[in-house]
PDB file of C-alpha atoms in Angstrom:
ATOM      1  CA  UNK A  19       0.000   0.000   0.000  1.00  0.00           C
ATOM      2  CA  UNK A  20       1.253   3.368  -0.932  1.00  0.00           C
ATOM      3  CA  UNK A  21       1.975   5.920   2.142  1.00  0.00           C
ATOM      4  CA  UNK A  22       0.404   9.083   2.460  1.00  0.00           C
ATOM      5  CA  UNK A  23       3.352  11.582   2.024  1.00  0.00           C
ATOM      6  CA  UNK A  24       2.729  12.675   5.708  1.00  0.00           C
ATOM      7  CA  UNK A  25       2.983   9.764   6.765  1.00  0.00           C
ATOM      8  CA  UNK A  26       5.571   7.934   4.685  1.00  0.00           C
ATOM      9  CA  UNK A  27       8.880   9.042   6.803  1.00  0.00           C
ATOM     10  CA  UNK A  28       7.792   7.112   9.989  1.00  0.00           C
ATOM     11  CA  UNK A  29       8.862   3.892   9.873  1.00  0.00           C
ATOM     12  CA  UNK A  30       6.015   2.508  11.937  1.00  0.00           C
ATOM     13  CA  UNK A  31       3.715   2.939   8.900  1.00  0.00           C
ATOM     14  CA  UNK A  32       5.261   0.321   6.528  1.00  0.00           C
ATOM     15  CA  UNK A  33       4.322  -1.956   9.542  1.00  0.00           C
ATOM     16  CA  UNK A  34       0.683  -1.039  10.248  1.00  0.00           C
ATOM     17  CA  UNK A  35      -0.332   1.239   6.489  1.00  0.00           C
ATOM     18  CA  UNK A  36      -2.949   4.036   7.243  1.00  0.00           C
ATOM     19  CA  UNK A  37      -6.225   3.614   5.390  1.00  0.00           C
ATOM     20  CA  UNK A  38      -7.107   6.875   6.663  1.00  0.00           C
ATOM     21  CA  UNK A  39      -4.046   8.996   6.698  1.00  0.00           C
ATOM     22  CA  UNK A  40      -6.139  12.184   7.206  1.00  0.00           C
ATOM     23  CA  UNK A  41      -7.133  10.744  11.133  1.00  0.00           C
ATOM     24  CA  UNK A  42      -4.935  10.355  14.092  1.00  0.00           C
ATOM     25  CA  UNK A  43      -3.004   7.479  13.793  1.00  0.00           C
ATOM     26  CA  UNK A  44      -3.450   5.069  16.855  1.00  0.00           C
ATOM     27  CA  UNK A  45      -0.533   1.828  17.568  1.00  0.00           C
ATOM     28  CA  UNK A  46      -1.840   0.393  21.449  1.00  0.00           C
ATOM     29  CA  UNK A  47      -3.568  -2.842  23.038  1.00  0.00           C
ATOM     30  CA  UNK A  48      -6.346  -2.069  25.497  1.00  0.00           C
ATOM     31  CA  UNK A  49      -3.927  -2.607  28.332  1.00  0.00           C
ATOM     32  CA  UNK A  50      -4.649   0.362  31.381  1.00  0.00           C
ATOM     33  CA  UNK A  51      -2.089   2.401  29.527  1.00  0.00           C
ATOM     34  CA  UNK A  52      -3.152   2.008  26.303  1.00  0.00           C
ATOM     35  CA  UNK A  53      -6.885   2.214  26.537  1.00  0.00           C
ATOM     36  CA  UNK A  54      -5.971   5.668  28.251  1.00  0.00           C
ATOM     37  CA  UNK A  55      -5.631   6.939  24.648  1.00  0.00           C
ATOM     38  CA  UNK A  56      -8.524   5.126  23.123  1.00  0.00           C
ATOM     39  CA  UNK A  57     -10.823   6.560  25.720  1.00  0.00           C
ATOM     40  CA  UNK A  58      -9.730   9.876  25.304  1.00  0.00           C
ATOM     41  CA  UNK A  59     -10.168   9.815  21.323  1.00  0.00           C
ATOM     42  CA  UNK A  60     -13.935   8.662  21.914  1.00  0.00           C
ATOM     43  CA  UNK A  61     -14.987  10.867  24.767  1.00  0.00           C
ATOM     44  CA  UNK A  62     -13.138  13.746  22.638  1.00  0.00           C
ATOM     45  CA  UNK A  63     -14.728  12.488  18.948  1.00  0.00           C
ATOM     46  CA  UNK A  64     -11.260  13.017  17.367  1.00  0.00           C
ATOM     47  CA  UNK A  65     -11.197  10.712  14.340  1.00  0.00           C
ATOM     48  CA  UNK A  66      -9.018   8.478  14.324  1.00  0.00           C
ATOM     49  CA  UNK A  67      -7.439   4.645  13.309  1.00  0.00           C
ATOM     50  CA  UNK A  68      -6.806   2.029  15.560  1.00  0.00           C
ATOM     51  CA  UNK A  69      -4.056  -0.754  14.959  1.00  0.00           C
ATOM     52  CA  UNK A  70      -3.398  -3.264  17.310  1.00  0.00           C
ATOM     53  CA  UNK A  71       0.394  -3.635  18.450  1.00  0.00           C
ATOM     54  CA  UNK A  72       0.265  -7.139  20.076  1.00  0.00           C
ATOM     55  CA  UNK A  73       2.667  -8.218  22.597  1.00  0.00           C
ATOM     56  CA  UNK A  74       2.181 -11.889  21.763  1.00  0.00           C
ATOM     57  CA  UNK A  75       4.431 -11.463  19.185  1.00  0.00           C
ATOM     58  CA  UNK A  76       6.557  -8.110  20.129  1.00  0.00           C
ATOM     59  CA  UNK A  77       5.155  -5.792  16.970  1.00  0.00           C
ATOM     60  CA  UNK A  78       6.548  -3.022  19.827  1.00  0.00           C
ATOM     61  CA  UNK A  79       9.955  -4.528  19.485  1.00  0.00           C
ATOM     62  CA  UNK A  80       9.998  -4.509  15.606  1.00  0.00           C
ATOM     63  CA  UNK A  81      12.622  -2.117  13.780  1.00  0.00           C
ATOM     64  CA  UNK A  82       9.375  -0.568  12.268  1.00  0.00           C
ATOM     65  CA  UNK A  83       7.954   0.126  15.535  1.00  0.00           C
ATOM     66  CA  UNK A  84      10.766   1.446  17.669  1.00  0.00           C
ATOM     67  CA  UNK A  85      12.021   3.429  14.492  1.00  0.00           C
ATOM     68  CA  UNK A  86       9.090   5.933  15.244  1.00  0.00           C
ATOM     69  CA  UNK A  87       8.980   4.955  18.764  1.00  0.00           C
ATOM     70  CA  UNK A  88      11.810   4.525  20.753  1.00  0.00           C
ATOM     71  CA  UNK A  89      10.848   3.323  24.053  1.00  0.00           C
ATOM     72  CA  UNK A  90       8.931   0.419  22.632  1.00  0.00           C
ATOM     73  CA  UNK A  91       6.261   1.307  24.716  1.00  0.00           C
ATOM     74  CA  UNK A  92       2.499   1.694  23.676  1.00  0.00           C
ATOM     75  CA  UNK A  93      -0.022   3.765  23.787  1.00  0.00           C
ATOM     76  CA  UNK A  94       1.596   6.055  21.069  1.00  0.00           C
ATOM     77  CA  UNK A  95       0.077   7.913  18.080  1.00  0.00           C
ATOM     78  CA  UNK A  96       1.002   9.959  14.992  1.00  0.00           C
ATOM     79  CA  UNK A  97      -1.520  12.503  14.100  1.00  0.00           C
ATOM     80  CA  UNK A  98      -0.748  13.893  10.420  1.00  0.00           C
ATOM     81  CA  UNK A  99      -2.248  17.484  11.508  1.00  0.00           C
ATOM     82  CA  UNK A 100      -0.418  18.365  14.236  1.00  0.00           C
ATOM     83  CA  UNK A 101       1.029  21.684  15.237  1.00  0.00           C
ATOM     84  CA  UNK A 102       1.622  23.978  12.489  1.00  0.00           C
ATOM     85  CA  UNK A 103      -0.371  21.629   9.606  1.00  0.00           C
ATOM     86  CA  UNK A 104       2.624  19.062  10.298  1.00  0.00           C
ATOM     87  CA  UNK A 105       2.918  15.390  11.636  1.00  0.00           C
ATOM     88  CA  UNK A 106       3.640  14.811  15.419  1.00  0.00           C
ATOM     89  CA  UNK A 107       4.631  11.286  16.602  1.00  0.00           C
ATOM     90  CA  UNK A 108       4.158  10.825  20.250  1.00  0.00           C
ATOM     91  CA  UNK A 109       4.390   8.440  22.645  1.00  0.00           C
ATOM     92  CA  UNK A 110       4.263   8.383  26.805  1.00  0.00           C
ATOM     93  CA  UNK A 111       0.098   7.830  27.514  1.00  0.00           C
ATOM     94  CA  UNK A 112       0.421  11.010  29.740  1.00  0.00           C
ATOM     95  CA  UNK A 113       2.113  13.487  27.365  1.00  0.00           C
ATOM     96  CA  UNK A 114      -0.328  12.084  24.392  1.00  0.00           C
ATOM     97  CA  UNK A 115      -3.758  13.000  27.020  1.00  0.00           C
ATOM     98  CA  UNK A 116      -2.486  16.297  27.356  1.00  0.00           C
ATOM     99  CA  UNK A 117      -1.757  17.042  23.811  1.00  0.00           C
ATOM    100  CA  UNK A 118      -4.726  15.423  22.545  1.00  0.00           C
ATOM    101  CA  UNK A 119      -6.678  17.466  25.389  1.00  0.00           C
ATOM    102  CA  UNK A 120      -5.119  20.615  24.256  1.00  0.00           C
ATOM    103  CA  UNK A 121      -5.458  19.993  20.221  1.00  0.00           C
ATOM    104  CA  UNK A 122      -9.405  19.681  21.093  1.00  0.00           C
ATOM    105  CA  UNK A 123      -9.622  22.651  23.014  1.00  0.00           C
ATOM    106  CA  UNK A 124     -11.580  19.866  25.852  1.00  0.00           C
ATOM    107  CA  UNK A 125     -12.785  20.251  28.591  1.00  0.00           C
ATOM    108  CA  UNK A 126     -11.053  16.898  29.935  1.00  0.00           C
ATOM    109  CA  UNK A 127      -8.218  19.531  30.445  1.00  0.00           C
ATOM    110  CA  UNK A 128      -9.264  22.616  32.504  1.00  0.00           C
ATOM    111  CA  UNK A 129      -8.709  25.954  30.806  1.00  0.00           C
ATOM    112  CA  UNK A 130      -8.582  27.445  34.344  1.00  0.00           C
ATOM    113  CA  UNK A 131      -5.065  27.647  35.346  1.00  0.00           C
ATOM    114  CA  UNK A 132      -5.068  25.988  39.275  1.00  0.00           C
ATOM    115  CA  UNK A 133      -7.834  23.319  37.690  1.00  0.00           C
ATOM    116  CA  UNK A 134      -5.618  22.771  35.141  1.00  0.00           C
ATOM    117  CA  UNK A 135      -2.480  22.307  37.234  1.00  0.00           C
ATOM    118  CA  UNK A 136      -4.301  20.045  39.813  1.00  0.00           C
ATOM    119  CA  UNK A 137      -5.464  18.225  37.342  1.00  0.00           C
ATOM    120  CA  UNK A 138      -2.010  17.383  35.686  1.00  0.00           C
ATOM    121  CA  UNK A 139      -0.964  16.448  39.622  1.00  0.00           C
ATOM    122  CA  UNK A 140      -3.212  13.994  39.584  1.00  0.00           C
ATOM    123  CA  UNK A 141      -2.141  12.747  36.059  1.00  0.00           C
ATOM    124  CA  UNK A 142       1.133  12.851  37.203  1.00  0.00           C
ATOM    125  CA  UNK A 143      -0.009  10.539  40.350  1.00  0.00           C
ATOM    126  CA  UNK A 144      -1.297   8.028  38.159  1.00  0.00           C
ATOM    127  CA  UNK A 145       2.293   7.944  35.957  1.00  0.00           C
ATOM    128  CA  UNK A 146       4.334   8.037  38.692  1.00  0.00           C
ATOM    129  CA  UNK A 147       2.557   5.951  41.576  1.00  0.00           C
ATOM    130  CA  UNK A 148      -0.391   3.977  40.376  1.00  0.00           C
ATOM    131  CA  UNK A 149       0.446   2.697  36.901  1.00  0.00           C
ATOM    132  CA  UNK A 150       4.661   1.324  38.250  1.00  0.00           C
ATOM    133  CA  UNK A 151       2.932   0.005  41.892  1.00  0.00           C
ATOM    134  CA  UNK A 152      -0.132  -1.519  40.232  1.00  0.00           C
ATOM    135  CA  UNK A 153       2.503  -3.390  37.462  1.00  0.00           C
ATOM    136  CA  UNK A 154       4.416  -4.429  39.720  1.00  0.00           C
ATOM    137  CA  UNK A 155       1.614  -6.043  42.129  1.00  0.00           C
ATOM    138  CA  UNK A 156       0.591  -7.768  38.683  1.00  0.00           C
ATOM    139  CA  UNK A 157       4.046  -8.830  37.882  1.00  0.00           C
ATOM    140  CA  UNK A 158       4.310 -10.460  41.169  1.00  0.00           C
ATOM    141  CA  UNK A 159       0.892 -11.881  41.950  1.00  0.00           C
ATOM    142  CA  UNK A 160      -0.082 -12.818  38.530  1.00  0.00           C
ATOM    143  CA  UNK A 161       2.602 -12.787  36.183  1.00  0.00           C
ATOM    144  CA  UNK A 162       6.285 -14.033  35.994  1.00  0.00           C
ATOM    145  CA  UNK A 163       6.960 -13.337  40.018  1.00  0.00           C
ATOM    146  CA  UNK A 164       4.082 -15.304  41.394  1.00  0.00           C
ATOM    147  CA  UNK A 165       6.110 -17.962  41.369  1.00  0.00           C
ATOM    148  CA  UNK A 166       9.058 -16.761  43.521  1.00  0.00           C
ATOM    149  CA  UNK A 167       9.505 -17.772  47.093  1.00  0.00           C
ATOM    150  CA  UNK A 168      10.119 -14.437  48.394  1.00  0.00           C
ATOM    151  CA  UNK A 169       7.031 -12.401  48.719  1.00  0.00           C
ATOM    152  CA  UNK A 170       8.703  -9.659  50.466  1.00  0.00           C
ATOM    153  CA  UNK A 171       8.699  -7.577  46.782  1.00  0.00           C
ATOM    154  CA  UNK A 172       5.251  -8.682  46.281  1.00  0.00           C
ATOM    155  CA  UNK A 173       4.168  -7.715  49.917  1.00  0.00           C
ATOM    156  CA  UNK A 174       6.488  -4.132  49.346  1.00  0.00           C
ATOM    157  CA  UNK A 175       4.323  -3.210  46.312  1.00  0.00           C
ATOM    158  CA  UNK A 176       1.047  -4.309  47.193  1.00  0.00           C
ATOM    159  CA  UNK A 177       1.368  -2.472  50.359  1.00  0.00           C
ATOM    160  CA  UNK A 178       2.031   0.981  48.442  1.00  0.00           C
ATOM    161  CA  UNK A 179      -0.657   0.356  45.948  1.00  0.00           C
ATOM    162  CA  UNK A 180      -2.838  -0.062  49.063  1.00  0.00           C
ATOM    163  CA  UNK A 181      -1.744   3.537  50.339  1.00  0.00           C
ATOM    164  CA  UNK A 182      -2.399   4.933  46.801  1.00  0.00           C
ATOM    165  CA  UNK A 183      -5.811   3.354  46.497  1.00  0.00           C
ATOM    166  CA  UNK A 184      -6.077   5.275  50.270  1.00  0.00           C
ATOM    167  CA  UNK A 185      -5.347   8.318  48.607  1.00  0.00           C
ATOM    168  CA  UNK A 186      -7.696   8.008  46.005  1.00  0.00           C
ATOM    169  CA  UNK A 187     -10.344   7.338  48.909  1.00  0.00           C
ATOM    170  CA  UNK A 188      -9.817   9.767  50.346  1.00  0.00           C
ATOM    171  CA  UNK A 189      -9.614  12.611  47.377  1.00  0.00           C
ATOM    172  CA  UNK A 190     -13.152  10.926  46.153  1.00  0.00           C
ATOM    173  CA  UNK A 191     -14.818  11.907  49.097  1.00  0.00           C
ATOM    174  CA  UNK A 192     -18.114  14.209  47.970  1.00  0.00           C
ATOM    175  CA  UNK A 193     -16.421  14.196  44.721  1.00  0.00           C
ATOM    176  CA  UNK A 194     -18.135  12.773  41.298  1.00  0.00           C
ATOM    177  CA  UNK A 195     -14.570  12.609  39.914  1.00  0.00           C
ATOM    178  CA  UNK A 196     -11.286  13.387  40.715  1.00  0.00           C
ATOM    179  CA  UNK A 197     -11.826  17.036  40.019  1.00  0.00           C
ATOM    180  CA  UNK A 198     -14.993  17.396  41.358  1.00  0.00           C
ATOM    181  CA  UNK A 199     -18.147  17.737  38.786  1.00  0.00           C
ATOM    182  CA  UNK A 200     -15.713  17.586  35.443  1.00  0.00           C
ATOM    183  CA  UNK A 201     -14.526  14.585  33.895  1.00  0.00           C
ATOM    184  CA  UNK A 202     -10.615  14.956  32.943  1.00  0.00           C
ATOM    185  CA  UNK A 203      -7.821  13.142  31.927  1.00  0.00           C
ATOM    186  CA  UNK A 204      -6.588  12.573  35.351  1.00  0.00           C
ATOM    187  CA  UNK A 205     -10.114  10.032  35.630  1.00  0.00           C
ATOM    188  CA  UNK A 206      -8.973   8.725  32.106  1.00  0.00           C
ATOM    189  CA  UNK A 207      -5.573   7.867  32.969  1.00  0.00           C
ATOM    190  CA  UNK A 208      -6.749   6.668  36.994  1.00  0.00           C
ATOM    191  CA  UNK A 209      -9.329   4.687  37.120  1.00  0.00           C
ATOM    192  CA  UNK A 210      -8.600   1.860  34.293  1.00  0.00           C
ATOM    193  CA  UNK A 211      -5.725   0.870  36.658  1.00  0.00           C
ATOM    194  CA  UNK A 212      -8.017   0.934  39.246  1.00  0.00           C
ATOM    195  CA  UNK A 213     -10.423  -1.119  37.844  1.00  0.00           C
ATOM    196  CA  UNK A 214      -7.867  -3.433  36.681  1.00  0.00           C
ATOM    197  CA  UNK A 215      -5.880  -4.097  39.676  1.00  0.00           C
ATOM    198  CA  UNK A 216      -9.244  -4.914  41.420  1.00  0.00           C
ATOM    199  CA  UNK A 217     -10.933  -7.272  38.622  1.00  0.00           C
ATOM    200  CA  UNK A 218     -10.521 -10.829  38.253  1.00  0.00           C
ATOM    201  CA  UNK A 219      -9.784  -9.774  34.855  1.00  0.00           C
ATOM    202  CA  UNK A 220      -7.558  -8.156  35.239  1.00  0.00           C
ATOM    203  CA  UNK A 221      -4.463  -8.387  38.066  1.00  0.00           C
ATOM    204  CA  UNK A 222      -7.310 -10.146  40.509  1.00  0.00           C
ATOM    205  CA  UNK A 223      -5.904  -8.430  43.390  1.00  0.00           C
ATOM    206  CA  UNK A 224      -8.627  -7.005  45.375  1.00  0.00           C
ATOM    207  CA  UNK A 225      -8.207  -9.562  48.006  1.00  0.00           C
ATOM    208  CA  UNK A 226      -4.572  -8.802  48.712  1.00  0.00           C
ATOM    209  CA  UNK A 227      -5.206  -4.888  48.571  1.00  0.00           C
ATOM    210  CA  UNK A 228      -8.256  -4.814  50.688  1.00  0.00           C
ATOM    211  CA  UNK A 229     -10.530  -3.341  47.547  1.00  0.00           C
ATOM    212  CA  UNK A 230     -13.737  -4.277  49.803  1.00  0.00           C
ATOM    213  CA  UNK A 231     -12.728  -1.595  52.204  1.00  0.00           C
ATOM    214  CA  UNK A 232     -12.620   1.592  49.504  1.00  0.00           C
ATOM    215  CA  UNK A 233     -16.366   2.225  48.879  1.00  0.00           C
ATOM    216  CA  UNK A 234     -16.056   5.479  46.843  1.00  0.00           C
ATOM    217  CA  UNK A 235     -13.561   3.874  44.615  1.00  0.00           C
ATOM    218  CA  UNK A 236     -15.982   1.278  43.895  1.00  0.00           C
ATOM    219  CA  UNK A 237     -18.924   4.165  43.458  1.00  0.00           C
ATOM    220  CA  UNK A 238     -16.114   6.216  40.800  1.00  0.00           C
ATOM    221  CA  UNK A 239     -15.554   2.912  39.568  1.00  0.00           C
ATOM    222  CA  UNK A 240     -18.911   2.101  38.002  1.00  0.00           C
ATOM    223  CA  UNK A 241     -19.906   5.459  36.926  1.00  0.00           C
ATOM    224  CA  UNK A 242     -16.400   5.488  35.065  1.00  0.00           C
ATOM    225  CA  UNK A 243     -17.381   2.377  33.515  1.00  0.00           C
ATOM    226  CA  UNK A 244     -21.101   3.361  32.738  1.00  0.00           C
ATOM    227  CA  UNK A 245     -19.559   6.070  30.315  1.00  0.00           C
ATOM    228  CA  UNK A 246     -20.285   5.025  26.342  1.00  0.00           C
ATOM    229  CA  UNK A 247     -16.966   6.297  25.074  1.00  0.00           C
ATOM    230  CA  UNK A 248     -15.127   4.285  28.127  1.00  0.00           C
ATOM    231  CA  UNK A 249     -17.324   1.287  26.915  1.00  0.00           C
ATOM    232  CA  UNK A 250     -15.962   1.736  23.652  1.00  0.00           C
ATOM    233  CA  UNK A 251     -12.375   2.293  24.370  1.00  0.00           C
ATOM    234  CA  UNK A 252     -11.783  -0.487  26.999  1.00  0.00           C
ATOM    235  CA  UNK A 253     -11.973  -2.401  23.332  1.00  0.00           C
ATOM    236  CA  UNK A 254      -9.797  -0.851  21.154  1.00  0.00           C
ATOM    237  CA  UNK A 255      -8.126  -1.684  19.418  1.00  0.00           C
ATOM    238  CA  UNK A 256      -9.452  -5.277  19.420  1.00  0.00           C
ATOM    239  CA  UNK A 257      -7.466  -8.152  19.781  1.00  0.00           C
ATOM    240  CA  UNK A 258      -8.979  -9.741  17.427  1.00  0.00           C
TER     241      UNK A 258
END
């Protein structure tokens, strides 16, 4: 398939071609970081096209794929329009919710300067606290280091993602979402690890972090999942 022009000089497109170079090009798995990005395209209605970088076979360590993006990490995204008319590759789930936030002129990111800075600390939380200790509890519950003796690393990390889940409690209190009555990015990027270190589908580790005992997490929780774009995006891209 010929590439677009705008899209031609990233080498992730000879990998995964653009039927619709005109729309924001997405490369993620619905993972908690990668339906981040999905979820924000829907509740935003940016166009966009989905391909599905699966980890079953390493697509994100493929020349093609760490050509454009060099952490080997996903969510990331090329969007042919970006500033100035030209194409911006990004990756890093939090940088790509602000930019998309900001090329939408949405809501999701507060124009108001103190909403919108206490809403990036709480995106910011979720990068730096809940999406490394939640990993970690589901490397060593359910992945590769359930199966070593010493549970002392387990026990260290599901210990702080209780504290962080505490947090949360306690922010939620009287609060629809993390900023109050607005939806934002920082409820985009936090609760899919939330819901995912708590479901049996996902890490299965509400037992071991004591989800019974965070009732507004649980009430956040279901309205974030009642949402029809976070329906949608939990999805995409599908694994087919």
């Amino acid at each position: 398939m010929t590439q677009h022009p705008q899209l031609a000089d990233y080498s992730v497109t000879r990998k995964w071609p653009a039927r619709h170079p005109d729309r924001i090009q997405l490369y993620s798995l619905p993972t908690p970081n990668g339906v981040k990005v999905s979820i924000a395209l829907e509740e935003m209605q940016l166009p966009y096209e989905a391909h599905l970088v699966s980890f079953e076979t390493n697509d994100q360590l493929t020349p093609e794929f760490v050509g454009t993006f060099p952490n080997n990490k996903i969510p990331a995204i090329i969007d042919p329009q970006g500033p100035g008319g030209r194409p911006l590759a990004l990756f890093e789930s939090g940088a790509i919710l602000i930019y998309l936030a900001e090329k939408s002129g949405s809501p999701l990111l507060p124009a108001d300067p103190v909403a919108r800075y206490e809403t990036l600390q709480w995106l910011m939380f979720q990068m730096g606290g809940v999406g490394p200790m939640f990993g970690q509890v589901g490397f060593f519950h359910k992945y590769g280091g359930k199966d070593y003796e010493d549970k002392r690393p387990r026990d260290r990390y599901i210990n702080e993602s209780r504290r962080l889940l505490g947090v949360l409690e306690q922010r939620m209190q009287g609060r629809r979402w993390i900023m109050g009555d607005g939806f934002t990015i920082a409820d985009i990027a936090i609760w899919p690890w939330v819901r995912n270190i708590s479901a049996a589908t996902g890490y299965n580790a509400g037992e071991l972090v004591g989800w019974s005992g965070f009732p507004e997490l649980q009430r956040v929780l279901a309205a974030f999942e009642a949402r029809p774009a976070v329906q949608k995006g939990l999805n995409i891209p599908p694994r087919g």
